[in-house]
Coordinates of C-alpha atoms and ligand atoms in Angstrom, one line a residue:
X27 CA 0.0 0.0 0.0
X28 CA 1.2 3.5 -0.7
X29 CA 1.0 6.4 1.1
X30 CA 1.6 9.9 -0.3
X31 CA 1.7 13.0 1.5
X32 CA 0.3 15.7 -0.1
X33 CA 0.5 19.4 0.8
X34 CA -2.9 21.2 -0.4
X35 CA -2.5 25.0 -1.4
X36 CA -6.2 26.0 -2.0
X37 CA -4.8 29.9 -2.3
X38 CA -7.4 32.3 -3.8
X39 CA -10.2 33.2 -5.6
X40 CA -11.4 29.5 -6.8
X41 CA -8.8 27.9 -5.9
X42 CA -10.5 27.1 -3.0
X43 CA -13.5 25.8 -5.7
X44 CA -11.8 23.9 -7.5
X45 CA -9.4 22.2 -5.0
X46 CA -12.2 21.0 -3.3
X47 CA -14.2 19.3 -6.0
X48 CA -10.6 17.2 -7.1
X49 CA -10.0 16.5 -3.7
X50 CA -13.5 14.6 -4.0
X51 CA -12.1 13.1 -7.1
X52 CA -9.4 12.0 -5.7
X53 CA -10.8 10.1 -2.7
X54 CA -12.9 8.3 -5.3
X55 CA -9.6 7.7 -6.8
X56 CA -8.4 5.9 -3.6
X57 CA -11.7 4.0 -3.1
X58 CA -11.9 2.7 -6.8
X59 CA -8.1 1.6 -6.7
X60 CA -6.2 -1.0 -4.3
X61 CA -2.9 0.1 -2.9
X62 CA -3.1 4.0 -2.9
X63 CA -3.9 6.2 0.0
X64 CA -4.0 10.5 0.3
X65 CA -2.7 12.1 3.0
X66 CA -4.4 15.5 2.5
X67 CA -3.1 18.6 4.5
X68 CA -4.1 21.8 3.8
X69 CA -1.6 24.8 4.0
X70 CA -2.4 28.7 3.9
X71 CA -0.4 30.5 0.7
X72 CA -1.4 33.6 -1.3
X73 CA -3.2 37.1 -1.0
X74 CA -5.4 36.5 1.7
X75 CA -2.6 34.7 3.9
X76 CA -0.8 38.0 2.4
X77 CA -3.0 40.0 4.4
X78 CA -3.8 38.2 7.6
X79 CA -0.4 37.4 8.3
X80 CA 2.2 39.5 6.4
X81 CA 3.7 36.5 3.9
X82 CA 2.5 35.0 1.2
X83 CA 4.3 31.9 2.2
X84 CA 4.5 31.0 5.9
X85 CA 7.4 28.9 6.8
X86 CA 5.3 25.8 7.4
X87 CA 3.7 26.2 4.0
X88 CA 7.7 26.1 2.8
X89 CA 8.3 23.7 5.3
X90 CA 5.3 21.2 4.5
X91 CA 6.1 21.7 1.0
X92 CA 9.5 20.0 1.0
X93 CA 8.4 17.1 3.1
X94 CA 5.4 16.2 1.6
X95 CA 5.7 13.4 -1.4
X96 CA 4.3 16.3 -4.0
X97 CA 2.3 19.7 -4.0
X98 CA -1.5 20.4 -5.0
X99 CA -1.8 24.0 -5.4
X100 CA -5.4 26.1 -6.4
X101 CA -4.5 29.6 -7.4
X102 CA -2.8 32.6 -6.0
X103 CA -3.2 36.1 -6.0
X104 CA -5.8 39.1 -6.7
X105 CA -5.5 42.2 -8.5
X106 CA -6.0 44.4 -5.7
X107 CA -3.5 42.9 -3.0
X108 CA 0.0 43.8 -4.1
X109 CA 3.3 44.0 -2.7
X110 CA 4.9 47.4 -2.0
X111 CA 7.1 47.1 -4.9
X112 CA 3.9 47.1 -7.1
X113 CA 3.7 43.5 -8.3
X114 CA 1.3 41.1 -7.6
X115 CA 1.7 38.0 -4.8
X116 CA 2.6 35.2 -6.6
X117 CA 3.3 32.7 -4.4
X118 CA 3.7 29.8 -6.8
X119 CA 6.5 31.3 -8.9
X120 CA 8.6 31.9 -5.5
X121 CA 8.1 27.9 -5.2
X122 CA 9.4 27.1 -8.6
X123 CA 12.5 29.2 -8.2
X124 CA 13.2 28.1 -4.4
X125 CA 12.4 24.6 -5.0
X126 CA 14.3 24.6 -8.7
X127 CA 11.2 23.2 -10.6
X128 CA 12.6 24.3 -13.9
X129 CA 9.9 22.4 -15.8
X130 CA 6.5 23.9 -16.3
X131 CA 4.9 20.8 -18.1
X132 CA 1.5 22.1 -19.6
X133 CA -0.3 19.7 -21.9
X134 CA -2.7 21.4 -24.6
X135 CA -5.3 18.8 -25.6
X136 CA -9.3 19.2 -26.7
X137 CA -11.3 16.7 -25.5
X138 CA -14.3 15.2 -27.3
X139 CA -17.4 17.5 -26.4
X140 CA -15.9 20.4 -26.2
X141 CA -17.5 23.6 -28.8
X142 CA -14.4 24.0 -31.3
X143 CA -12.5 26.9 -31.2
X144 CA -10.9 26.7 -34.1
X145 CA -12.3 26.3 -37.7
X146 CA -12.1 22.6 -38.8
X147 CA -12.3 21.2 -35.6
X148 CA -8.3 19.9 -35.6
X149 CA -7.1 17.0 -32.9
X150 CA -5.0 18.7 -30.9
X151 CA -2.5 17.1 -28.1
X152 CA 1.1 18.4 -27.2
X153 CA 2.8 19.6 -24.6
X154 CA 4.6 23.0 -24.0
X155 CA 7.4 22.6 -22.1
X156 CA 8.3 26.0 -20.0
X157 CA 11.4 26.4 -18.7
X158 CA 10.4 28.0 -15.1
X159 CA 13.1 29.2 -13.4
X160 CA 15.1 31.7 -15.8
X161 CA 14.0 33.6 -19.1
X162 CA 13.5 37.0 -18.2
X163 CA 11.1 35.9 -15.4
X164 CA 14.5 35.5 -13.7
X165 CA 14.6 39.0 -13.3
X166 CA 11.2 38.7 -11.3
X167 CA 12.1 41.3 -8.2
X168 CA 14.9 42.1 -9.4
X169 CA 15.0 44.5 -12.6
X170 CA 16.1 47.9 -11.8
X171 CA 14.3 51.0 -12.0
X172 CA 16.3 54.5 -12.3
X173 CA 14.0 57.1 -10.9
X174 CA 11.0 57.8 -13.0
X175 CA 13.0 57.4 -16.3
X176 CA 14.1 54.2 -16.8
X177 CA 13.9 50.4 -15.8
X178 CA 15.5 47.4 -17.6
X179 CA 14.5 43.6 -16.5
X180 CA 17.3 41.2 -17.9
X181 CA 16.7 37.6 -20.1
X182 CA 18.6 35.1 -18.3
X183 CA 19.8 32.2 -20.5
X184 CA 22.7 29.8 -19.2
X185 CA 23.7 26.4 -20.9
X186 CA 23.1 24.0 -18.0
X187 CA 19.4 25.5 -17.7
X188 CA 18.7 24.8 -21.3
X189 CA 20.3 21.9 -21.5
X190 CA 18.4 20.0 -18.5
X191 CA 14.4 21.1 -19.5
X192 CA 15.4 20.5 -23.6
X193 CA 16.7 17.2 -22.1
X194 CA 13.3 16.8 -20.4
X195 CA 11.1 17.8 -23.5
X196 CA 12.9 14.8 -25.7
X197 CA 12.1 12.4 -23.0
X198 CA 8.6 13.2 -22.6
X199 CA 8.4 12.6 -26.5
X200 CA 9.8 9.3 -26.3
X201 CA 6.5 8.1 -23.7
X202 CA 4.5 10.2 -26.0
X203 CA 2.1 8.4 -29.4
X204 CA 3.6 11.5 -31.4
X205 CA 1.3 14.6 -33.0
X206 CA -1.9 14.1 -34.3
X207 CA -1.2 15.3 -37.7
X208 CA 0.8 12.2 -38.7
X209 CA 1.3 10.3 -35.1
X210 CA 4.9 11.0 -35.5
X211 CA 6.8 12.5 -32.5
X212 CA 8.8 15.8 -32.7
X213 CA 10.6 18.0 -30.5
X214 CA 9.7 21.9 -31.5
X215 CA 12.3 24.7 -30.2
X216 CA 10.6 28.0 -29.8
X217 CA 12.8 31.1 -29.6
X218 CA 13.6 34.6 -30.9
X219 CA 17.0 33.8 -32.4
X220 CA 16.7 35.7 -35.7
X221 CA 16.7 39.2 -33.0
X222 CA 18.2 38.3 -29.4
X223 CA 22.0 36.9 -28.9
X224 CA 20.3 35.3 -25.1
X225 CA 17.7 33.1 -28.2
X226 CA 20.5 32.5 -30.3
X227 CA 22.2 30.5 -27.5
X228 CA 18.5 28.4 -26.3
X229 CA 18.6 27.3 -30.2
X230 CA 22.0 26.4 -30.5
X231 CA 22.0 24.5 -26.9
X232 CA 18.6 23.3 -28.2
X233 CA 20.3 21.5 -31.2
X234 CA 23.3 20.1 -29.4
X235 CA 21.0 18.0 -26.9
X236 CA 18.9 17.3 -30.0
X237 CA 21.6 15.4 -31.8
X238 CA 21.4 12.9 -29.0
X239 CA 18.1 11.9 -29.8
X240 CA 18.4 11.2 -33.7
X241 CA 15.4 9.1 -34.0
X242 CA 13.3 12.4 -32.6
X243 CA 12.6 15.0 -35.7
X244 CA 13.6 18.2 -33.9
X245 CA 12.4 21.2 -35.5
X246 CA 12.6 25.0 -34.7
X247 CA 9.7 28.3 -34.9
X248 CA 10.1 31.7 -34.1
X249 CA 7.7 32.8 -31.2
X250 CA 5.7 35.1 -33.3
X251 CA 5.3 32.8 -36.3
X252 CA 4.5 29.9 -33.6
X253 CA 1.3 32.1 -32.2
X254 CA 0.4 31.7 -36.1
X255 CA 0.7 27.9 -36.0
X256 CA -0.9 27.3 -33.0
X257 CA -4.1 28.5 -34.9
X258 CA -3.6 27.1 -37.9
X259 CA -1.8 23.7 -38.0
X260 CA -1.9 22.8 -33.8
X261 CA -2.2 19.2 -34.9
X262 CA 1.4 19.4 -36.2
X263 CA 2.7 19.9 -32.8
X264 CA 3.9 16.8 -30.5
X265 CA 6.4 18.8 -27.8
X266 CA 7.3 22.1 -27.9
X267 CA 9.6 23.7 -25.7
X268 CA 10.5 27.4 -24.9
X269 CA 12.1 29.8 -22.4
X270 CA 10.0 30.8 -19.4
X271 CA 7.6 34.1 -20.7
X272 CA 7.4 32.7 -24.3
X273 CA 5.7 29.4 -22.4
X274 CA 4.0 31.8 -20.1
X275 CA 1.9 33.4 -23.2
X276 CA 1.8 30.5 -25.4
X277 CA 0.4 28.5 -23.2
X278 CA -2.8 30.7 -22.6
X279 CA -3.2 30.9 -26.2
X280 CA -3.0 27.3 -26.2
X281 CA -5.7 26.8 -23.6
X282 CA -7.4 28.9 -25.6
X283 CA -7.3 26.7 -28.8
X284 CA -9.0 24.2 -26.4
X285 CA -11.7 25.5 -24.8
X286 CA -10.1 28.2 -22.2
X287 CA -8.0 28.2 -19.3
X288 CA -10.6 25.8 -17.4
X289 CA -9.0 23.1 -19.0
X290 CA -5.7 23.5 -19.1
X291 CA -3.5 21.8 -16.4
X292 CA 0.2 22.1 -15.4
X293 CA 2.9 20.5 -13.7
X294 CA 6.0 22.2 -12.3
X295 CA 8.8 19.6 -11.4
X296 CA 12.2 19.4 -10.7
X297 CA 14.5 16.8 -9.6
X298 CA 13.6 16.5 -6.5
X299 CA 9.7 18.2 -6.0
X300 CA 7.1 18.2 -7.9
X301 CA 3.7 20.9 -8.1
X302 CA 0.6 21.0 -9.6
X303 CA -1.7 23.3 -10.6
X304 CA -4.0 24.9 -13.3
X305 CA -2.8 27.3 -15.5
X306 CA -5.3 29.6 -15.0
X307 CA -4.8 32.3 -12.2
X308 CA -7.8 33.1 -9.6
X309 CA -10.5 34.2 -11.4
X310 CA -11.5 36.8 -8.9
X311 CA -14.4 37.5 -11.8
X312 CA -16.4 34.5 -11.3
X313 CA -14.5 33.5 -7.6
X314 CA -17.5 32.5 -4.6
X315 CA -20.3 32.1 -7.3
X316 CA -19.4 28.1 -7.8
X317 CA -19.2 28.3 -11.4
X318 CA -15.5 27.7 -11.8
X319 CA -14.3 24.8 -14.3
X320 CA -12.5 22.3 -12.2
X321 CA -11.4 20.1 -14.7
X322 CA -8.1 22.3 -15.0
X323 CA -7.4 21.3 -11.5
X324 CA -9.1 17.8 -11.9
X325 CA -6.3 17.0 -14.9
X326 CA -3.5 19.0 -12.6
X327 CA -4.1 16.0 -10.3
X328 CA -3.9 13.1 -12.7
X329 CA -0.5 14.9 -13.7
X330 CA 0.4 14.7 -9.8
X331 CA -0.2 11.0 -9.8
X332 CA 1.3 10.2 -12.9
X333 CA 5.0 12.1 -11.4
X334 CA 4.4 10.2 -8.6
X335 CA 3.7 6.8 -10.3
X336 CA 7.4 7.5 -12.4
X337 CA 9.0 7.9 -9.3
X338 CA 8.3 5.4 -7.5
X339 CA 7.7 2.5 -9.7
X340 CA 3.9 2.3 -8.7
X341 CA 1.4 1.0 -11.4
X342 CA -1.5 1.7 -9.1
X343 CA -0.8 5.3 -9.3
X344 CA -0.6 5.0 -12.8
X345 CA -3.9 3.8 -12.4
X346 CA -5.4 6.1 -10.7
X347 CA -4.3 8.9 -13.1
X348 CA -5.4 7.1 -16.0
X349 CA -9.1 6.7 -14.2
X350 CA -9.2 10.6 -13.5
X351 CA -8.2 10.9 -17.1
X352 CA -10.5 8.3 -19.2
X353 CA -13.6 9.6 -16.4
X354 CA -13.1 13.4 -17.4
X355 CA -13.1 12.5 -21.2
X356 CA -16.3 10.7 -20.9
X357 CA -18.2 13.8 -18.2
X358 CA -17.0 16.3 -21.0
X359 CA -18.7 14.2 -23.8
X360 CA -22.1 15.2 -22.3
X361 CA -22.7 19.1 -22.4
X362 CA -24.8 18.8 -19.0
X363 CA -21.6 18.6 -17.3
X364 CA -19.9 22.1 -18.9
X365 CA -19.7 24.6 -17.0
X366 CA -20.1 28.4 -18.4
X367 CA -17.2 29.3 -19.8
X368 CA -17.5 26.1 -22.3
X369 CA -21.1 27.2 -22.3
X370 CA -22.9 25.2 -20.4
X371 CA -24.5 25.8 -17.1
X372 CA -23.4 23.1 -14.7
X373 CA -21.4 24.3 -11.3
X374 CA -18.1 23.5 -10.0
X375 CA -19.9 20.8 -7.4
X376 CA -22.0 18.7 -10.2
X377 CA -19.0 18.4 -12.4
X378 CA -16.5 17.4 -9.4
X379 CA -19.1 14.8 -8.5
X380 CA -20.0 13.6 -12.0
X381 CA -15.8 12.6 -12.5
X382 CA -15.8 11.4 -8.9
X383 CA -18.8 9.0 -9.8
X384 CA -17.7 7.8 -13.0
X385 CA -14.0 7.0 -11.6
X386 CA -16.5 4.9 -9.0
X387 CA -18.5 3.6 -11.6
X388 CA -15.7 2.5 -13.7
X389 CA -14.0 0.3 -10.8
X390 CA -17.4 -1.4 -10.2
X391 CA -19.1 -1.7 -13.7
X392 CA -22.2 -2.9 -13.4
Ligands
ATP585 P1 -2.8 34.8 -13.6 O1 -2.0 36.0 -14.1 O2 -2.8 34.7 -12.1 O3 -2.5 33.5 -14.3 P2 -4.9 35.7 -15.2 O4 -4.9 37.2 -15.1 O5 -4.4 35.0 -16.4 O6 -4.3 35.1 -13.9 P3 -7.2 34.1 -14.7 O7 -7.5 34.2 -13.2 O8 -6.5 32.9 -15.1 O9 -6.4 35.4 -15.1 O10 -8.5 34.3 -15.5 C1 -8.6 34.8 -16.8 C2 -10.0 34.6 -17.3 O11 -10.3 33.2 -17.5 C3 -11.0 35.1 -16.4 O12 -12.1 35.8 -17.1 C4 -11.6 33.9 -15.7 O13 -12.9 34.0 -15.4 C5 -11.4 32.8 -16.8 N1 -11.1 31.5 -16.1 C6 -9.9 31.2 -15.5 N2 -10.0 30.0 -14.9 C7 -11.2 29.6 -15.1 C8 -12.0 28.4 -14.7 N3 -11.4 27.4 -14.0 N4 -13.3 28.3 -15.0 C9 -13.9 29.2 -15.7 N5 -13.2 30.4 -16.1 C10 -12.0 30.5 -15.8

């Protein structure tokens, strides 16, 4: 039987909303499969805690964070709590720096039942990779500002940085059935190198690592062509992989290829720890009015246990992410389960418990 810790960061806004509708899903998770148990514990992070108690991150949030076997994280952050300096509270992208998750894994796939977005309906399934903790986010806190005249944030690029999430990206591929388009894999560097020297040296690092993976087709676009693509062709795409702010943007554009930032998940892992959340932020727009999409948060989850199941050898995990996945594809199939923003007019709670009881369902079939 295995036991895994998890630290719960509910944060803001829906966070809340939507962490409590996967915890439900993954209880069922536990029920329907032998050999895995949750230990939930729930930690305060974010703009509220921001408020109340003067950090965004209490030392036992850090604290439970590095013992517990992986992170579940909501969403952090509202417009109107900021920090002196002017930006927001962003909690989570303190964690990926302090705990070195340098890869921001953030899978872009429609699912049956969703309205398309784009014309021609394409299949669409990759994954961005993002690297998360350099790019010019690196300068996060601290650019330099000269009076009222001037600032200047810097792009951060180094070799062993590149090296390690472009190293990442062609391993994913390998586990991967390859793009829809053709069902080939492919490994697609994103950068500016045609204008910045900082891009010129991700692409070159890029192809170095890339000539150790021959039987992988590796490929480069510039970022602003690759906004083009992601329209037009997003079945062409297998594994992309980019510095931190390109895979920042493209990533929302990608969620919005696939129904909107409800149903886009991420994963934020290093060597050593591993997070997961949705890629959306807190939605203080439709936050306390339990219309949030959870599924974002739901597939964040089945990310979770599929890290979990890599690292330690355990099929049943494997299982259970599988069951949250294959349980979600079939509640989507059925418009009485979408929420609003994929037009529908279910609520957070009926489509937490729709994937709960499937999963259920699924592990006692008939
Ligand atoms: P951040 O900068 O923290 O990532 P953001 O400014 O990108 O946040 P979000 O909080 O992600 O903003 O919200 C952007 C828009 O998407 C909002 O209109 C919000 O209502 C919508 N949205 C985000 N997540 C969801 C969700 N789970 N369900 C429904 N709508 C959502």
């Amino acid at each position: 039987m295995a036991t895994y810790k998890i630290a719960v960061l509910p944060g803001d806004g829906i966070g809340p909303e939507v962490m409590k509708e996967t915890l439900k899903v993954l209880r069922s998770v536990e029920r329907a499969i032998g050999g895995l148990r949750f230990e939930f514990q729930e930690y305060a992070v974010g703009a509220r805690c921001y408020l109340e108690t003067g950090t965004d991150l209490p030392p036992e949030t850090f604290a439970a964070c590095k013992e517990s076997d992986a992170i579940l994280f909501g969403s952090a952050g509202l417009p109107e709590v900021r920090f002196k300096d002017g930006t927001e509270i962003a909690p989570q992208l303190t964690l990926r720096f302090t705990l070195d998750l340098y890869a921001g894994i953030r899978p872009i796939k429609k699912y049956a039942g969703i309205r398309p977005v784009l014309a021609g309906d394409p299949p669409i399934d990759y994954v961005i990779f993002r690297e998360n903790t350099e790019g010019l986010y690196a300068s996060r806190g601290g650019g330099v500002k000269v009076g009222e005249e001037l600032a200047v944030d810097n792009m951060v690029i180094t070799r062993q940085g590149t090296e390690r999430i472009v190293k990442y990206a062609f391993h994913f591929a390998q586990r991967r059935k390859g793009a829809p388009a053709d069902g080939r894999s492919r490994v697609t560097c994103v950068d500016k190198s045609n204008v910045l020297r900082s891009m010129a040296f991700f692409r070159e690092t890029f192809d170095r690592i890339s000539s150790s993976f021959p039987y992988i087709p590796a490929e480069h676009a510039y970022v602003d062509a690759m906004t083009v693509y992601m329209v037009q062709k997003p079945q062409w795409f297998d594994v992309v992989v980019m510095e931190n702010m390109f895979g920042d943007i493209l990533s929302d554009l990608g969620a919005g290829t696939i129904g909107g930032l409800g149903m886009a998940p991420s994963a934020d892992v290093g060597d050593t720890y591993g997070l997961f959340q949705p890629s959306h932020g807190s939605a203080p727009d439709i936050a306390g009015q339990g219309i949030a999409n959870p599924m974002a948060q739901v597939l964040s989850a089945a990310m979770m246990l599929d890290w979990l199941a890599d690292r330690r050898s355990d099929p049943q995990a494997q299982k259970g992410a599988k069951a949250i996945e294959s349980a979600m594809a079939e509640v989507l199939k059925d418009p009485r389960y979408h929420t609003p923003d994929l037009g529908g007019r279910a609520t957070t709670a009926i489509v937490g418990e729709a994937v709960a009881e499937k999963i259920k369902a699924s592990a006692n079939p008939g």
